[in-house]
Coordinates of C-alpha atoms in Angstrom, one line a residue:
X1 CA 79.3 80.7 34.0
X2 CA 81.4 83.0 35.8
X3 CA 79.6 85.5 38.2
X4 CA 81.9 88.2 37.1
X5 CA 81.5 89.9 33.4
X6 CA 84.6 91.3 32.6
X7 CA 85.0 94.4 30.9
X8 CA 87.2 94.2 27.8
X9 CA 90.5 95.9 27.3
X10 CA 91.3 96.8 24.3
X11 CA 95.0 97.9 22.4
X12 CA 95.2 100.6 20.3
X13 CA 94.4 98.6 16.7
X14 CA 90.8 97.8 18.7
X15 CA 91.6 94.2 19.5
X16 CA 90.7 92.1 22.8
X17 CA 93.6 91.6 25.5
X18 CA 91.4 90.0 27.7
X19 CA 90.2 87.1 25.8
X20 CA 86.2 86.9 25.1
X21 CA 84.7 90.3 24.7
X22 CA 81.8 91.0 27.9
X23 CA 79.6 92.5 25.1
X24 CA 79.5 88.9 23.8
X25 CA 79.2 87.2 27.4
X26 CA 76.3 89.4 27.9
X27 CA 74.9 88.1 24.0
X28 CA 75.5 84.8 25.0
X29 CA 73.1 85.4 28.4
X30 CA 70.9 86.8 26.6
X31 CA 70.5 84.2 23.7
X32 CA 70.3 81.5 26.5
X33 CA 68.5 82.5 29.3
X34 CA 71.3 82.1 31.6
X35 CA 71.8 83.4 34.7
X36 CA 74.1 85.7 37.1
X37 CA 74.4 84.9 40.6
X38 CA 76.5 85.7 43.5
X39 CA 76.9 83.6 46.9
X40 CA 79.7 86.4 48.0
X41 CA 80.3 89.4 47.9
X42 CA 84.2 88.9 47.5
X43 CA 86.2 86.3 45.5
X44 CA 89.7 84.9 45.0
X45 CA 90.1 87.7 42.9
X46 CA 89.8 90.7 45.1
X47 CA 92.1 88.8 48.1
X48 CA 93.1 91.6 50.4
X49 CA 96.6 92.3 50.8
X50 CA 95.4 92.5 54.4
X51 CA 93.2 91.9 57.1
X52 CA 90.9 94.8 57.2
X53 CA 90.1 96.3 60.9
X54 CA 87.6 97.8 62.8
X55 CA 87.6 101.0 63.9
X56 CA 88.3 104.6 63.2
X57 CA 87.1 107.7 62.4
X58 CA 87.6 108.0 58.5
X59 CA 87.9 111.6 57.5
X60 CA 87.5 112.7 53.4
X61 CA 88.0 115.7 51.8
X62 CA 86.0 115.7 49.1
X63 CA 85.7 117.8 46.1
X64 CA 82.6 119.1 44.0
X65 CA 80.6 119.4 47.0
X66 CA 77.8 122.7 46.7
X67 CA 75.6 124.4 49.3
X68 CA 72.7 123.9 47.1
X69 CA 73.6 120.2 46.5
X70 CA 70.6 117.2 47.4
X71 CA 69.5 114.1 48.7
X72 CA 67.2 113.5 45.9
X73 CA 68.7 111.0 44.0
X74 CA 67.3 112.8 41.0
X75 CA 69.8 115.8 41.0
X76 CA 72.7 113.7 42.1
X77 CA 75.8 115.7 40.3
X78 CA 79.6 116.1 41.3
X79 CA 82.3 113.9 43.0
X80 CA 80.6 114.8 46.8
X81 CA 77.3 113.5 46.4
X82 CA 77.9 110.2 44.1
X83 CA 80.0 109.4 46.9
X84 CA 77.6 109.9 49.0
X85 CA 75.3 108.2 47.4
X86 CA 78.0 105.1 47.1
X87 CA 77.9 105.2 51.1
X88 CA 74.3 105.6 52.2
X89 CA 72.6 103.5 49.7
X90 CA 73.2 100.8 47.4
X91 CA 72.2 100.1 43.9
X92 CA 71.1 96.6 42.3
X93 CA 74.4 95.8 41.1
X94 CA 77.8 96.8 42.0
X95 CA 80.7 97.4 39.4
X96 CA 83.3 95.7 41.5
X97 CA 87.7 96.8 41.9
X98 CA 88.3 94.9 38.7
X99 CA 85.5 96.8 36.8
X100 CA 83.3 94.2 36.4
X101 CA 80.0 93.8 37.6
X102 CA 78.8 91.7 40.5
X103 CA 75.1 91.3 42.6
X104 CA 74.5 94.0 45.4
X105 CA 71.3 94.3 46.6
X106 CA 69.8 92.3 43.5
X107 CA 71.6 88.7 44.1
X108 CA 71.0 87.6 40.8
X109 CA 69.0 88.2 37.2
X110 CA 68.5 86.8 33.9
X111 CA 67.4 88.0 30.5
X112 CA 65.1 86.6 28.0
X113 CA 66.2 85.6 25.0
X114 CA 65.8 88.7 23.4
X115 CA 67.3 90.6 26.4
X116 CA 63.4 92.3 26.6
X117 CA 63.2 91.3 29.5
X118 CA 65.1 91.0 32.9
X119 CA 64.0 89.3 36.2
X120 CA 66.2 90.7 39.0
X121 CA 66.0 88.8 42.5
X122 CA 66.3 90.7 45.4
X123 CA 68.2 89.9 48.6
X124 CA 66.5 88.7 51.5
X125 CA 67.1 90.0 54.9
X126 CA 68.0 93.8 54.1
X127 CA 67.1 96.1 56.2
X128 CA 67.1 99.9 55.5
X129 CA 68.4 102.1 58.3
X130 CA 64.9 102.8 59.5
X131 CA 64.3 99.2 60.4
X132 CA 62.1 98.6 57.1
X133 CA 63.0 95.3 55.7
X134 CA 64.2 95.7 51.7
X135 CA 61.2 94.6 49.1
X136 CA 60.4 94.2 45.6
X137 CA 58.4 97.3 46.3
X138 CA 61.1 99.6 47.1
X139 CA 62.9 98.8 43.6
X140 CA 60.3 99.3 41.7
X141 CA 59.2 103.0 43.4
X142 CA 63.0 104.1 43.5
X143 CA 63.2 102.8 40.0
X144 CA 60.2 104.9 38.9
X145 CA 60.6 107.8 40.7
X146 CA 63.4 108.9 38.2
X147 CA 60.8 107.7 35.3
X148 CA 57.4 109.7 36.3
X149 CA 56.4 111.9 33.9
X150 CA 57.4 115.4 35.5
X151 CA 60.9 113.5 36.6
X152 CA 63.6 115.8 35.2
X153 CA 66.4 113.0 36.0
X154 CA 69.4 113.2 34.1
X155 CA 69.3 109.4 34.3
X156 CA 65.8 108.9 32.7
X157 CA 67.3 108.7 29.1
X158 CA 69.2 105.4 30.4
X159 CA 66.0 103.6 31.0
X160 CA 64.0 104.9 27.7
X161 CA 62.5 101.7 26.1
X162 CA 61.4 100.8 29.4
X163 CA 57.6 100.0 29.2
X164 CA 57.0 98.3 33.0
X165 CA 58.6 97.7 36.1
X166 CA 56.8 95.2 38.2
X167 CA 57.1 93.2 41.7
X168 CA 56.3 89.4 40.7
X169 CA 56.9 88.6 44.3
X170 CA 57.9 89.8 47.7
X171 CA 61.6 89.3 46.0
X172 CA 61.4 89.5 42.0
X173 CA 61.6 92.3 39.7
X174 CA 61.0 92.3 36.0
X175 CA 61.8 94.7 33.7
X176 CA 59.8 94.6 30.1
X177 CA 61.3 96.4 27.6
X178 CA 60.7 97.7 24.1
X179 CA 63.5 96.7 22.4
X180 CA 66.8 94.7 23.8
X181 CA 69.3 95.7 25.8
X182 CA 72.3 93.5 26.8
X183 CA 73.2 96.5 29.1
X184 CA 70.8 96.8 31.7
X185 CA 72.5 95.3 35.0
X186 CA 75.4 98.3 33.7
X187 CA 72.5 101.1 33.4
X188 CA 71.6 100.0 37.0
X189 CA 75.1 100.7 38.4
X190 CA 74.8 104.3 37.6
X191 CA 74.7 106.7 40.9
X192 CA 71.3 108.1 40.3
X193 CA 69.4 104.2 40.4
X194 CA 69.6 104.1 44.3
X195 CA 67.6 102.2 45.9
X196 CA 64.9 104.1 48.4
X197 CA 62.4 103.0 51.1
X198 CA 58.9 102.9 50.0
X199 CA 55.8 104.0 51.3
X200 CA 53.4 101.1 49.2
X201 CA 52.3 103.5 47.0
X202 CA 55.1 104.6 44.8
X203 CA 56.5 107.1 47.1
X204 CA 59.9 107.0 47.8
X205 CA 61.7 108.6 51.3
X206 CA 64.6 111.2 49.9
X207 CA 65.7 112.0 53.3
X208 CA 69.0 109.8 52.9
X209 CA 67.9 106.8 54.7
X210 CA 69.5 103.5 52.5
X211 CA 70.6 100.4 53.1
X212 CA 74.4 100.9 53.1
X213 CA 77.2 100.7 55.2
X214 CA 76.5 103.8 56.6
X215 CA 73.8 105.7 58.3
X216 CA 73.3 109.7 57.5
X217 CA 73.5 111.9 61.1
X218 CA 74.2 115.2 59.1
X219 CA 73.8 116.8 56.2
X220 CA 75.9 120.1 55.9
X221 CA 75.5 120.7 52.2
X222 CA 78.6 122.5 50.4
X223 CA 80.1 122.2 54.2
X224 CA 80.1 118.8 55.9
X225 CA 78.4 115.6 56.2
X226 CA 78.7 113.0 58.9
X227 CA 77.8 109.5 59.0
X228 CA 78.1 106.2 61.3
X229 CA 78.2 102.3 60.5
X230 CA 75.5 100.9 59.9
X231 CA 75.6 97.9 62.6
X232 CA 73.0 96.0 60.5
X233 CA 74.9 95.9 57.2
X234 CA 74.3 92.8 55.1
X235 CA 77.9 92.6 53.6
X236 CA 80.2 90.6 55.7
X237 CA 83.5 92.1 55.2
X238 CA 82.4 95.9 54.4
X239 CA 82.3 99.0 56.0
X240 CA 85.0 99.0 58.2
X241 CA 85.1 102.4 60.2
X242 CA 82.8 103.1 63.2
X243 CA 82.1 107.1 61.5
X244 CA 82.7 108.9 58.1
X245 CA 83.3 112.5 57.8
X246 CA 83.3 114.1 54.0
X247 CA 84.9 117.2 54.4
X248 CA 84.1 119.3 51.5
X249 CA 87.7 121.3 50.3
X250 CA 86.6 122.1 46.7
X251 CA 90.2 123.6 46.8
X252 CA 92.6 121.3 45.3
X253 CA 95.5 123.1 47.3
X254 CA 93.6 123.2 50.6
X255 CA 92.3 119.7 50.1
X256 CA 96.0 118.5 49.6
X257 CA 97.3 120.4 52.5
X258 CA 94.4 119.2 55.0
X259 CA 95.9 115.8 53.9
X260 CA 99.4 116.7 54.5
X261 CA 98.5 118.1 58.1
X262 CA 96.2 115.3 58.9
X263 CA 92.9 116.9 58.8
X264 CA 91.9 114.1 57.0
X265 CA 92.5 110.4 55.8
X266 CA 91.9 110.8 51.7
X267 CA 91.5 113.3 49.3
X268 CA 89.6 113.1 46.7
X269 CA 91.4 113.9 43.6
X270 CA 94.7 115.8 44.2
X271 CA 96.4 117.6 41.0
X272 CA 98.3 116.0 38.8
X273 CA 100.9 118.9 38.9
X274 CA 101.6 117.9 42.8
X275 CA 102.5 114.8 42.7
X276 CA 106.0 115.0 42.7
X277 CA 106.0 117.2 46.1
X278 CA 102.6 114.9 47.5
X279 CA 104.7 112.0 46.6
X280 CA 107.9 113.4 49.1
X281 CA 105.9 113.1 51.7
X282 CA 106.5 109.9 53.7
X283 CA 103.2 109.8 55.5
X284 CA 101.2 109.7 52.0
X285 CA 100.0 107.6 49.5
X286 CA 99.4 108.3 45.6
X287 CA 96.3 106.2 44.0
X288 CA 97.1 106.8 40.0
X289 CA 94.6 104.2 38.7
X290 CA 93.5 104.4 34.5
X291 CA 90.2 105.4 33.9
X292 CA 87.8 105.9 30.9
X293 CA 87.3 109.7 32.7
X294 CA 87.8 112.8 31.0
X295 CA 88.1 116.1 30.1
X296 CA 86.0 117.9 27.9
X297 CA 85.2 121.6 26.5
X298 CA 81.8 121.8 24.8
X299 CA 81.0 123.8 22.6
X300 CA 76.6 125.1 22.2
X301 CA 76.1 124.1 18.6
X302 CA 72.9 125.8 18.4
X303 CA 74.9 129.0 19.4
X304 CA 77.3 131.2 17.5
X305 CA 80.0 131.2 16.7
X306 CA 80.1 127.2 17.4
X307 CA 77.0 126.4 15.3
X308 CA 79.1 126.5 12.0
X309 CA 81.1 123.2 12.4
X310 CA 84.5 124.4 10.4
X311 CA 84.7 127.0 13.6
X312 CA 84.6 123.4 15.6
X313 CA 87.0 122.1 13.5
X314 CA 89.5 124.9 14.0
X315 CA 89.6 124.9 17.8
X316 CA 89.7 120.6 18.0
X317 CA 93.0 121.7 15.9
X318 CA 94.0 124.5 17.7
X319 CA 94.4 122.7 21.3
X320 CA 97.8 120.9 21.9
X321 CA 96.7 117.5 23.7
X322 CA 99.9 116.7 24.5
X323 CA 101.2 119.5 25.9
X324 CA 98.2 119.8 28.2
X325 CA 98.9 116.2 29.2
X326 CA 102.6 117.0 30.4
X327 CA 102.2 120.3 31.4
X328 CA 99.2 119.9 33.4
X329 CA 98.2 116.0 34.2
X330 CA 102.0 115.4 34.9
X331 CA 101.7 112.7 32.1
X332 CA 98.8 111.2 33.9
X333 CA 96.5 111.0 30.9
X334 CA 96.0 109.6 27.3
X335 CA 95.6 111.7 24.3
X336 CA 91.8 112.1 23.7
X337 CA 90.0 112.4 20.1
X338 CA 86.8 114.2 20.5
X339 CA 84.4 111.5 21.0
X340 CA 83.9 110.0 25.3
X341 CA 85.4 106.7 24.1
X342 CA 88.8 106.1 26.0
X343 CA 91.0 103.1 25.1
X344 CA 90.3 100.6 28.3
X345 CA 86.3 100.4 27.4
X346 CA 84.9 98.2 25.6
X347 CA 84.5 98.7 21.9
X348 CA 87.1 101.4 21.8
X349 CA 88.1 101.9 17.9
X350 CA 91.5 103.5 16.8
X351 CA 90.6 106.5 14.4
X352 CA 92.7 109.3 12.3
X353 CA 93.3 111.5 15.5
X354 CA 92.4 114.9 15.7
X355 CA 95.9 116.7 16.2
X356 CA 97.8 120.1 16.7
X357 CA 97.4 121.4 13.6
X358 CA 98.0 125.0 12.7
X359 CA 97.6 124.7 9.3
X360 CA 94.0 123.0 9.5
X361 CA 92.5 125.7 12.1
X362 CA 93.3 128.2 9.7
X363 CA 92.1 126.3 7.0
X364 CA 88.5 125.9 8.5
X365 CA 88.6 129.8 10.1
X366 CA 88.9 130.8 6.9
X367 CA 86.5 128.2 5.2
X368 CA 84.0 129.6 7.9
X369 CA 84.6 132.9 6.8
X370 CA 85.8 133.6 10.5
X371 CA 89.6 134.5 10.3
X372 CA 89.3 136.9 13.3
X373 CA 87.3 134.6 15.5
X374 CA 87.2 135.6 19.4
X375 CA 85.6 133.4 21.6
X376 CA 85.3 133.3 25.8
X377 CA 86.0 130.4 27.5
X378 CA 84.8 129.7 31.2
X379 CA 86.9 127.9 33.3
X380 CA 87.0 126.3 36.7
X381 CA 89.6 124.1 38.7
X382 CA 85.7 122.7 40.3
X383 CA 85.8 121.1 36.5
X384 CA 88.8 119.2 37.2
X385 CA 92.6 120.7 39.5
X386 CA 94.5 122.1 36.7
X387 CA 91.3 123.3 34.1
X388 CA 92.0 126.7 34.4
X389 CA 96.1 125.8 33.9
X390 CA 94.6 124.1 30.9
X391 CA 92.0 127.1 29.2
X392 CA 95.6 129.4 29.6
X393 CA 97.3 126.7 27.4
X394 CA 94.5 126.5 24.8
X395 CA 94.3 130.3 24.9
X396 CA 97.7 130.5 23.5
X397 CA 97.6 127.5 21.7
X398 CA 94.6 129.0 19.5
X399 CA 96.7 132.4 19.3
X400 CA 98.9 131.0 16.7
X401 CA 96.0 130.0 14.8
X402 CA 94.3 133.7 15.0
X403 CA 91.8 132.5 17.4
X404 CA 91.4 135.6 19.9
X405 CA 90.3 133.6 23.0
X406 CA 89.3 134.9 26.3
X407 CA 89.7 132.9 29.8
X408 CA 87.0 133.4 31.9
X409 CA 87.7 132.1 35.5
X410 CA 84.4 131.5 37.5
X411 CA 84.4 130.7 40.9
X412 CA 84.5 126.8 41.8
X413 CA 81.3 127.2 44.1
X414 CA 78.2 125.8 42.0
X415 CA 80.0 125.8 39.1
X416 CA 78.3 122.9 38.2
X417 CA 75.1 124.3 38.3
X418 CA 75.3 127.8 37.7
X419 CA 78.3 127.4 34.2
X420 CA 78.1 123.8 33.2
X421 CA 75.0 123.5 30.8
X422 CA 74.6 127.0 30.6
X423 CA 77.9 128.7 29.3
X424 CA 78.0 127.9 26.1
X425 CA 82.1 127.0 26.1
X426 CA 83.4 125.8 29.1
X427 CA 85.3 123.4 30.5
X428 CA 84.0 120.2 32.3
X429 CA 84.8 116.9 32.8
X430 CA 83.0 113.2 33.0
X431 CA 83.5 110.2 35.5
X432 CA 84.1 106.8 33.9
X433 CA 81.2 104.7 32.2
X434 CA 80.9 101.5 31.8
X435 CA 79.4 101.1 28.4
X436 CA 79.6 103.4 25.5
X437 CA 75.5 102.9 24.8
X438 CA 75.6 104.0 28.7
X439 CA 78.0 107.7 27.8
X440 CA 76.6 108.2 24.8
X441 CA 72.9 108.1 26.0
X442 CA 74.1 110.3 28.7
X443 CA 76.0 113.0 26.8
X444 CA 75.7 113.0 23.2
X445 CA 72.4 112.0 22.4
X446 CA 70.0 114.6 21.5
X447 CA 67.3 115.9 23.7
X448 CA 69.5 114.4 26.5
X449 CA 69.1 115.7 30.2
X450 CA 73.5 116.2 30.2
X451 CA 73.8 116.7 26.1
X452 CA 76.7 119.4 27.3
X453 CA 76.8 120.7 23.8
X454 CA 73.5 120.3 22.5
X455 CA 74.4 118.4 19.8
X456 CA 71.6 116.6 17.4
X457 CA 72.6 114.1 14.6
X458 CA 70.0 112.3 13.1
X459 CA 72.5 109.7 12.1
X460 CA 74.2 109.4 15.5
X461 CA 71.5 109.1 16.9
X462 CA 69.7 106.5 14.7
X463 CA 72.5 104.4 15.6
X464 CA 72.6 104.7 19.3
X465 CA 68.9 103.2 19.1
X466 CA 70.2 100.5 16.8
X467 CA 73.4 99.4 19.0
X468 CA 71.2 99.7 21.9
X469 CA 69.4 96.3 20.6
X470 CA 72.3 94.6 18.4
X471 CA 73.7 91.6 20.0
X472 CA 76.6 90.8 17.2
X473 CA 79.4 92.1 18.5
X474 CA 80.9 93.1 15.2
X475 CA 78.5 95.2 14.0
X476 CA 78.1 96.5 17.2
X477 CA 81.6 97.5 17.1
X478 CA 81.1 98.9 13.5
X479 CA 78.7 100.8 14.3
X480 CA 80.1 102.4 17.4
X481 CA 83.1 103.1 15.6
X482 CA 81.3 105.1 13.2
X483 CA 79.5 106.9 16.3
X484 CA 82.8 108.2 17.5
X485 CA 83.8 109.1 13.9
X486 CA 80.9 111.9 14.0
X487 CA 81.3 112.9 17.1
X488 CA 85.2 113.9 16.2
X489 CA 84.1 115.5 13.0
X490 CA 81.1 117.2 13.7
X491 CA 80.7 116.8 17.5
X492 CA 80.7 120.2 19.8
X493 CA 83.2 118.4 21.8
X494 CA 86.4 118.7 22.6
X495 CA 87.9 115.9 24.2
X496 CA 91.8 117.0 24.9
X497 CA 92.3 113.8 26.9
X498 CA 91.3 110.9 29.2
X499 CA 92.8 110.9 33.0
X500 CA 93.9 108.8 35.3
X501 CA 92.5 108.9 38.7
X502 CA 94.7 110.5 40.9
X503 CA 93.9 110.5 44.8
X504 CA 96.0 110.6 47.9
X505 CA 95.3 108.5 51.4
X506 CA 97.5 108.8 54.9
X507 CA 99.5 105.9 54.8
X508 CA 97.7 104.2 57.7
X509 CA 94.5 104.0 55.1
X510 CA 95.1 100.2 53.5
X511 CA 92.9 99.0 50.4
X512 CA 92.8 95.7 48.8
X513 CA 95.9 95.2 46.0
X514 CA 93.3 96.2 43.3
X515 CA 90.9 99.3 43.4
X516 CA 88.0 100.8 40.7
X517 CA 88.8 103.6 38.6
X518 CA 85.2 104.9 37.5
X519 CA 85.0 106.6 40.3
X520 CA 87.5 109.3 42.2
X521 CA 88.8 106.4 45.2
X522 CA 87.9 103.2 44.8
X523 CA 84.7 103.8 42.2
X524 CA 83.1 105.7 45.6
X525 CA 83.4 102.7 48.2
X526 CA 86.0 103.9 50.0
X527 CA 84.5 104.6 53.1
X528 CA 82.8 100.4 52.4
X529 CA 86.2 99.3 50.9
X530 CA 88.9 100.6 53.2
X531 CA 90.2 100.5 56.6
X532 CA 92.8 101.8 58.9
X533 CA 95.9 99.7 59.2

């Protein structure tokens, strides 16, 4: 078997372009016991287009970054600190530039027959920055730590059916579960599940010391933070600069001109409406990789107006997708339909699409008794460079649908944790998932940590449980299908699109041919992954 499970792509009428689907690789490990290994860290298949160098001093500016941001991996939310945590830690497995998954500081695992239960071997000869050599231990307390009772992790739902995680040896950890789920070594990838230093009795040290490929010297949050290689790193062939600076320009506009001027190397996301003037610039390079990202505008469904679903109905009709695509992406994006699952994941289904319709928003205004609707909408360029371009568009969008709708521009410092989850219609976006049991969990599932719009269906949510354990890939795919149906038709969602990820590098930054889209440059590794030519 492969050591790689490939993510499948799908074409618009749901069918596989990629040969077997990795839903049913991962049933077939699971029916037989098989199991994934790694002897390298890079194959045939990620072959540089280079050779990378040494040296440097690798300077990001970085978006999303707040002064009350973390190091508890717990809290972890916005661009700055997952890539943060993608430079001074590592995780159990890695989603690799393809998309797939491969062995990071777990070098292989299996699954039971049922997939109740996973055995995860851990690397030998890890050390964490502080000298303490990596254990079974430490897994197992950084695992738990987000699973304590009084944790408030917004990762915690991704690990319910969880019943024990325990150290069988000095180097093995299994995980018992409740029920099956073919989708653990993907849960594991997400940037809360670092892995911490241990004390030997469940503690865990949250002062930024990890094993990656680079060591924390400050922490400047909202400001600055510096960092160094890590001389001990256990991947040959990684972490290529001798320091990392993340600059943190929350400004798209600044962000792109420190880039420009050379202030630094990368920047993070640039806007989509700058391209064509970033792109004129001869000592710059555009990234524009697809992505399952994307935008959305929830809407509190246990809040007025938007607790009376026809009201939801008539502003997923009043929004013009595609105009918001051109107009503000650049064309950078695919047409979204109110549910988190874009076309390039796995199980993607084509439905009816939710489309500019004037004649429906009136149709549901008036069938919720609500011709004169007013609404305010909170908006942010911290959600994404261009949301507040895109709230102005919607705003007049839903004006020839009677919607009276307000734009209310908040400042991009701690939007995240002062609008987001609190306004109760705003504008926010999401970073790429692997899996939808993974984004669903995460966002749509009631009593959820991030459930943006507080949406609770007893039938949605009767099937996440049930595709969480199903390993035919048919009815899995039924059944998701149906998932997204609900969320487009009585979601508090609004999903206007999926975008691509856009970032910008100096022109003496070199990558491999092929880079990760699940996170803003290079899935987060770009201070592991890249190097100055």
């Amino acid at each position: 078997m492969s050591k790689h499970f490939k993510s499948e792509i799908l074409n618009g009428n749901g069918r596989s372009l990629s040969g077997p689907s990795r839903r049913g690789v991962l049933a077939g490990l699971a029916g037989t016991g098989l199991a994934v290994s790694a002897t390298g860290l890079l194959t045939a298949g990620q072959a540089q287009a280079a050779t990378p160098k040494k040296g440097g001093h690798y300077r990001v500016g970085i978006h999303e970054g707040n002064t009350n941001d973390s190091l508890d991996p717990r809290t972890t939310n916005g661009v700055c600190m997952i890539q943060l945590n993608h430079t001074i830690f590592n995780f159990l497995v890695e989603i690799d530039t393809d998309d797939s998954i491969i062995p990071e500081l777990a070098e292989s695992w299996e699954a039971s027959g049922d997939a109740k239960s996973w055995l995860f071997k851990i690397r030998s000869g890890v050390e964490f920055h502080n000298g303490k050599p990596l254990t079974a231990s430490d897994v197992v307390a950084s695992i738990m730590y987000h699973l304590r009772d009084d944790s408030e992790s917004a990762a915690k739902p991704l690990l319910e059916g969880v019943t024990s995680i325990t150290a069988e040896d000095e180097h093995s950890v299994r995980f018992e579960l409740s029920e099956g789920n073919a989708d653990l070594p993907y849960v594991l990838t997400d940037y809360h599940f670092v892995i911490l230093p241990a004390d030997g009795e469940g503690n865990v040290d949250i002062s930024g010391v990890g094993t990656g490929g680079y060591m924390l010297d400050s922490f400047e949050p909202g400001v600055r933070i510096e960092m160094t290689r890590n001389p001990n790193y256990f991947k040959d062939g990684r972490a290529h600069f001798d320091e990392v600076t993340f600059l943190i320009i929350n400004d798209s506009n600044a962000r792109t001109n420190a880039l420009l001027t050379g202030e630094v190397d990368s920047d993070s996301q640039v806007a989509a409406n700058t391209l064509q003037f970033i792109e004129r610039n001869d000592r710059v390079t555009i990234d524009n990789v697809p992505s399952a990202a994307h935008v959305t505008i929830p809407m509190h469904v246990d809040t007025a107006p938007f607790d009376n679903v026809d009201v939801r109905l008539a502003l997923k009709h009043a929004i013009d997708r595609q105009e918001a695509i051109d107009k503000v992406m650049g064309g950078a994006a695919v047409v979204g339909n109110d549910h988190p699952i874009g076309p390039t994941m796995p199980y993607y289904s084509e439905l009816e699409q939710n489309t500019f319709d004037l004649d429906k928003s009136k149709f549901h205004l008036k069938k919720a008794g609500m011709e004169d609707l007013s609404v305010t909408l909170a908006a942010s360029d911290a959600a994404f460079p261009g949301a507040v371009d895109m709230a102005t568009l919607f705003q007049a969008s839903a004006k020839k649908a009677g919607i009276n709708m307000k734009v209310d521009r908040k400042p991009a410092d701690n939007y995240w944790s002062d609008v987001w989850l609190k306004n109760p219609f705003c504008t926010a976006s999401w970073g790429a998932r692997p899996t939808p049991q993974i984004m669903f969990s995460l966002g749509y599932k009631g009593g959820a940590a991030w459930n943006e719009s507080h949406w609770d269906n007893a039938q949605f949510n009767s099937l996440l449980e049930k595709t969480k354990a199903e390993l035919d890939d048919a009815k899995r795919t039924e059944m998701y299908a149906e998932m997204m149906r609900l969320c487009r038709d009585d979601g508090g969602t609004v999903v206007p699109f999926f975008y691509n990820r856009l970032s910008a590098r100096g022109k003496n930054v070199a990558h491999s041919d092929k880079i990760s889209g699940n996170w803003q440059l290079d899935g987060a590794r770009s201070a592991e992954r890249w190097w100055f030519e």
